[in-house]
Amino acid sequence: MGLNIYLRLQRVAKHDKGVFGVLVSFLGLPFAVTVERTLDGVEPVIPAGVYECKKRRYNKGGYDTFEIAGVVGHDLLLFHKGNKETDSLGCVIVGEKFEYLDGEPAVLESGHGFDEFWKLYGDRDTFTFEVRDPA
């Protein structure tokens, strides 16, 4: 894709309550955790692969973020704040730590995790995003 800024999502666990991962920056360092919604209780909406992310407004949340473009059959897949997979229809929810919330696996401190993401990528219009499944 020719973009020099890079973000990797390394998924670490697939669970019937979401797919959990770690964001690794272009510096090669992990900085946040994620939860994604599953289509069928196991597989995430976003397949493993490489995508281009484009800056856009998250109208429902009232803040700027990035859209993950090129996911077949889906649009408006964003990075945003939340806690559990049910806080999204397929987007990547960014948090600071894994925890249980109301008895279900979740990510917490989402505002802080999203702020870290934005500090690293918010000055860009686009970047390359790679999604990897657990080994």
C-alpha positions in Angstrom: 0.0 0.0 0.0 3.0 2.2 0.1 2.2 3.8 3.5 5.1 4.2 5.9 3.1 4.4 9.2 2.2 1.0 10.4 0.0 -0.5 13.2 -0.3 -4.2 14.0 -3.1 -5.9 15.9 -1.8 -9.2 17.3 -4.8 -11.2 18.4 -4.1 -13.3 21.4 -7.4 -15.1 22.2 -10.7 -16.0 20.4 -13.5 -16.4 22.9 -17.3 -16.7 22.5 -17.4 -13.2 24.2 -15.0 -11.5 21.8 -11.6 -11.6 20.1 -8.9 -10.1 22.2 -5.6 -8.6 21.0 -2.7 -6.3 21.5 -1.9 -3.2 19.4 1.8 -2.9 18.4 2.9 0.5 17.2 5.2 1.4 14.3 7.9 1.6 17.0 7.5 -2.2 17.5 6.1 -1.7 21.1 2.8 -2.9 22.4 0.7 0.0 23.8 -2.9 -1.0 24.1 -5.3 -4.0 24.2 -8.4 -4.6 22.1 -11.7 -6.5 21.9 -13.6 -7.2 18.7 -17.0 -8.6 18.0 -17.4 -12.0 16.5 -19.7 -13.0 13.7 -20.6 -16.4 14.9 -19.3 -16.5 18.5 -15.7 -17.4 17.2 -14.6 -15.5 14.1 -14.0 -11.8 14.1 -15.7 -9.4 11.6 -12.3 -8.3 10.3 -10.3 -11.2 8.8 -6.5 -11.4 9.3 -4.8 -9.3 6.6 -3.5 -5.9 5.7 -5.8 -2.8 5.4 -5.6 0.9 4.9 -7.0 3.1 7.7 -8.3 6.5 6.9 -9.1 9.3 9.3 -12.8 10.1 9.8 -15.3 11.3 12.4 -17.0 8.8 14.8 -20.3 10.7 14.8 -22.0 8.5 17.5 -19.0 9.0 19.8 -18.4 12.6 18.9 -14.6 12.3 18.2 -12.1 11.7 15.4 -10.8 8.2 14.7 -9.8 6.0 11.8 -11.9 3.7 9.6 -10.5 0.3 8.6 -11.1 0.3 4.8 -11.4 -2.7 2.5 -13.0 -5.3 4.8 -15.2 -7.2 2.3 -18.9 -6.9 3.2 -18.5 -4.3 5.9 -18.0 -0.5 6.1 -17.6 2.0 8.9 -15.4 -0.3 10.9 -13.6 2.1 13.3 -11.2 2.2 16.2 -13.2 3.4 19.2 -13.8 3.4 22.9 -15.9 0.7 24.7 -15.5 -2.3 27.0 -17.1 -5.5 25.7 -17.7 -6.9 22.3 -21.3 -5.9 22.5 -20.2 -2.2 22.5 -19.5 -2.7 18.8 -20.9 -4.2 15.6 -17.5 -5.1 14.3 -15.1 -2.3 15.2 -11.9 -2.5 17.1 -12.4 -1.4 20.7 -9.2 0.0 22.3 -8.5 -0.3 26.0 -5.7 -0.3 28.5 -6.1 -3.7 30.2 -8.0 -7.0 30.1 -10.5 -7.4 32.9 -13.9 -8.8 33.6 -16.9 -6.5 33.6 -20.3 -7.8 34.7 -18.9 -11.3 34.6 -17.7 -11.1 31.0 -14.2 -10.6 29.6 -13.7 -7.0 28.5 -11.1 -4.2 28.1 -11.0 -1.4 30.6 -9.7 2.1 30.7 -10.7 2.6 27.1 -10.4 6.4 27.2 -6.8 6.1 28.2 -6.0 3.4 25.6 -7.7 5.4 22.9 -5.8 8.5 23.9 -2.5 6.6 23.5 -3.6 5.3 20.1 -4.5 8.9 19.1 -1.2 10.3 20.3 0.7 7.9 18.0 -1.6 8.1 14.9 -3.8 11.1 15.2 -1.5 13.4 13.2 -1.8 11.1 10.2 -4.5 10.9 7.5 -3.8 7.3 6.7 -1.8 4.3 7.9 -1.3 0.7 7.1 -3.0 -1.8 9.5 -2.1 -5.4 9.8 -4.2 -7.9 11.6 -2.7 -11.2 12.7 -4.5 -14.2 14.3 -3.1 -16.1 17.3 -0.4 -18.6 16.3 
